[in-house]
CSV table of C-alpha atoms in Angstrom, one decimal:
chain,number,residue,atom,x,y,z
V,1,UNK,CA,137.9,80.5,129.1
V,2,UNK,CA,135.3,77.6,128.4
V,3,UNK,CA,137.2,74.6,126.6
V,4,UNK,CA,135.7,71.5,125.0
V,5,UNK,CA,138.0,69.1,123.9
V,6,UNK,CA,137.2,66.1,121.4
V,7,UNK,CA,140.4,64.6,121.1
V,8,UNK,CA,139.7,61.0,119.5
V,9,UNK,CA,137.8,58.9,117.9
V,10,UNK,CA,136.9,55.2,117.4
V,11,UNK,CA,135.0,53.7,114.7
V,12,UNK,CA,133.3,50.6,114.5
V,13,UNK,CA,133.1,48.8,111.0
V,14,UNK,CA,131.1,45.7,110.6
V,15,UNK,CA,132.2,42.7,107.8
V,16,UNK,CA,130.3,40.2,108.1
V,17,UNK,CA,129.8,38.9,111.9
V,18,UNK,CA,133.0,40.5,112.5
V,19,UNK,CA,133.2,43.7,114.0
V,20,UNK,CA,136.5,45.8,114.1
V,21,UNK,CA,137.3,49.4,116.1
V,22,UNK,CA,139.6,51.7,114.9
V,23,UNK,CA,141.3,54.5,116.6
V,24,UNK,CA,141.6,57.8,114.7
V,25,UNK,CA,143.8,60.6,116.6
V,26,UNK,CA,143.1,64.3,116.1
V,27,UNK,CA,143.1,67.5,117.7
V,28,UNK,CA,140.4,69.8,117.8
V,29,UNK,CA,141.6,72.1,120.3
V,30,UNK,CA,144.2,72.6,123.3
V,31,UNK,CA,144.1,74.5,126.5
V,32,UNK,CA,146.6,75.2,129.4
V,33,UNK,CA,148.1,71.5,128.4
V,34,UNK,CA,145.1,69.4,128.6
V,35,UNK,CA,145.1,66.3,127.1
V,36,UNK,CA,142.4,63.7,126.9
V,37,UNK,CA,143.9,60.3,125.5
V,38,UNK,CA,141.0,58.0,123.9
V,39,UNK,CA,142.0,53.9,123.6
V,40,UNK,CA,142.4,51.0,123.0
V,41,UNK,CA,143.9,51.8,119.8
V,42,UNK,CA,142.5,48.4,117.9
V,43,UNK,CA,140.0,46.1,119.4
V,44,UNK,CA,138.4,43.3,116.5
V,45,UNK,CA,135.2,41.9,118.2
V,46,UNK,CA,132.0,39.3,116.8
V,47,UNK,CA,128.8,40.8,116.7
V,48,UNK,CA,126.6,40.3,119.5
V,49,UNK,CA,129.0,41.0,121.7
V,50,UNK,CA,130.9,43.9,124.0
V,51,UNK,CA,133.4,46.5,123.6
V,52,UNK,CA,134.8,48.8,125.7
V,53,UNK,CA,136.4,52.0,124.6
V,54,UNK,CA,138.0,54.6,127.6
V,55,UNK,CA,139.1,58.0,128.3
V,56,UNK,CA,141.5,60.2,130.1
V,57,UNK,CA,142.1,63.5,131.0
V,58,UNK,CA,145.4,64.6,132.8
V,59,UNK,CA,146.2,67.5,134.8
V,60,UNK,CA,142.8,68.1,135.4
V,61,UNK,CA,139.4,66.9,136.6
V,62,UNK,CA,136.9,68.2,134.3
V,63,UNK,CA,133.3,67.6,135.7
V,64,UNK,CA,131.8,67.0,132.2
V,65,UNK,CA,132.4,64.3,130.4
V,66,UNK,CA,130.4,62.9,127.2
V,67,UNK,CA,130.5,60.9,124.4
V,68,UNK,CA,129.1,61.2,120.9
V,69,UNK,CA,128.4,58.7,118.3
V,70,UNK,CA,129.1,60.1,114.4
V,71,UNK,CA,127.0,58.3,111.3
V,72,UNK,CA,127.9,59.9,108.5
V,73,UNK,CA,127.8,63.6,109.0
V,74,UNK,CA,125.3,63.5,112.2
V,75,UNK,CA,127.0,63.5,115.6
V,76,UNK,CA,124.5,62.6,118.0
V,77,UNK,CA,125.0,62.6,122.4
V,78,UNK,CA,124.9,59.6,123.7
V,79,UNK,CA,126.0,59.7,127.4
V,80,UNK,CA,127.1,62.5,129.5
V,81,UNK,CA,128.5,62.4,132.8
V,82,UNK,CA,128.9,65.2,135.7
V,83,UNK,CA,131.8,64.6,138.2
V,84,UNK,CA,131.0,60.6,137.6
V,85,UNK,CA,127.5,60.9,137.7
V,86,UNK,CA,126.8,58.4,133.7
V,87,UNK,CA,123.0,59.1,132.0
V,88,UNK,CA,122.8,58.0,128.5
V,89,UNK,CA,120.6,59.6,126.5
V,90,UNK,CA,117.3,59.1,125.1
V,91,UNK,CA,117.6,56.3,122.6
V,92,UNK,CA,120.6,55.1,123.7
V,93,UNK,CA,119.9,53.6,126.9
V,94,UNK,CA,119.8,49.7,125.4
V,95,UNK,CA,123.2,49.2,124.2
V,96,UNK,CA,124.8,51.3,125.3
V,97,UNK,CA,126.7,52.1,129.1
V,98,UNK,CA,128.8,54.9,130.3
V,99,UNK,CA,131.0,54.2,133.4
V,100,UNK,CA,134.2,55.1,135.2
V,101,UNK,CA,135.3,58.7,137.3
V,102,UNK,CA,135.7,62.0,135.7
V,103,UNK,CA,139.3,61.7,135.4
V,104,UNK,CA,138.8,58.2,133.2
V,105,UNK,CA,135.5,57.6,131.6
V,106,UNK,CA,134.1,54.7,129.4
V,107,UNK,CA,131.8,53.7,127.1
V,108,UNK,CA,130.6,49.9,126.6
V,109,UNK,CA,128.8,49.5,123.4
V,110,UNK,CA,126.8,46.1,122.2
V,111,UNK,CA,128.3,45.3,119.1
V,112,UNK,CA,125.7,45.2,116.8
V,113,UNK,CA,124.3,45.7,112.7
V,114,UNK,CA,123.5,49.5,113.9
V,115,UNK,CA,126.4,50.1,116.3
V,116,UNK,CA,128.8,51.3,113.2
V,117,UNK,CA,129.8,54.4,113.8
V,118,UNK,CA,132.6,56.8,115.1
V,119,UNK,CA,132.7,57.2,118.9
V,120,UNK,CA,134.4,60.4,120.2
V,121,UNK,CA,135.1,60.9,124.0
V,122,UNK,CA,134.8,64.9,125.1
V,123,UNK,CA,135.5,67.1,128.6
V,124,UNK,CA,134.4,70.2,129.3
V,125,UNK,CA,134.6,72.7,132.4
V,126,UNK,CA,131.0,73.7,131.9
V,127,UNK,CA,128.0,71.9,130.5
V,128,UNK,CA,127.8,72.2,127.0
């Protein structure tokens, strides 16, 4: 059975030079007891600078790992990783940087006027 979990999901608003992440939990899906935990669960931050979201997965070592970045209805790939192995994708390789293993992946994203958005994390057996 192929499963794809996107678990959570972070968004960045902007006010003014100040830039604040919010964590959203949901569940799209379960299998055998997989869980992918996304954090930290608030982070405020000032433009032109850093933030670092992360990602889980226990009981399991899932060789794909990705995450996506949601503007309005549009969710768009922005790094994908095989067994800890981080390419970001085409237009996203300013700005952004995926890092970490396959068991705990990150995402560092310049904090900038274009960088709101909702960030989700994802694992998957198989590429997807």
């Amino acid at each position: 059975m192929k499963c794809k979990f996107i678990l959570n999901q972070v968004e960045i608003n902007m006010t003014g030079t100040l830039s604040y992440i919010v964590l959203f939990i949901f569940l799209k899906g379960s299998c055998k007891g997989v869980l992918i935990t996304q954090w930290p669960k608030y982070i405020s931050s000032f433009k032109n600078t850093s933030v670092d979201m992360h990602c889980y997965q226990n009981e399991t070592d899932y060789d794909y790992t990705y995450w996506y970045r949601q503007i309005s209805n549009e969710l768009v790939l922005i790094a994908r990783s095989v067994a800890g192995s981080h390419n970001q994708e085409k237009g996203y390789e300013n700005g952004y940087k995926a890092w970490g293993t396959k068991k705990k992946w990150s995402l560092t994203v310049d904090v900038e006027e274009d960088s709101a958005a909702v960030y989700l994390c994802a694992a998957s057996l198989h590429s997807a």
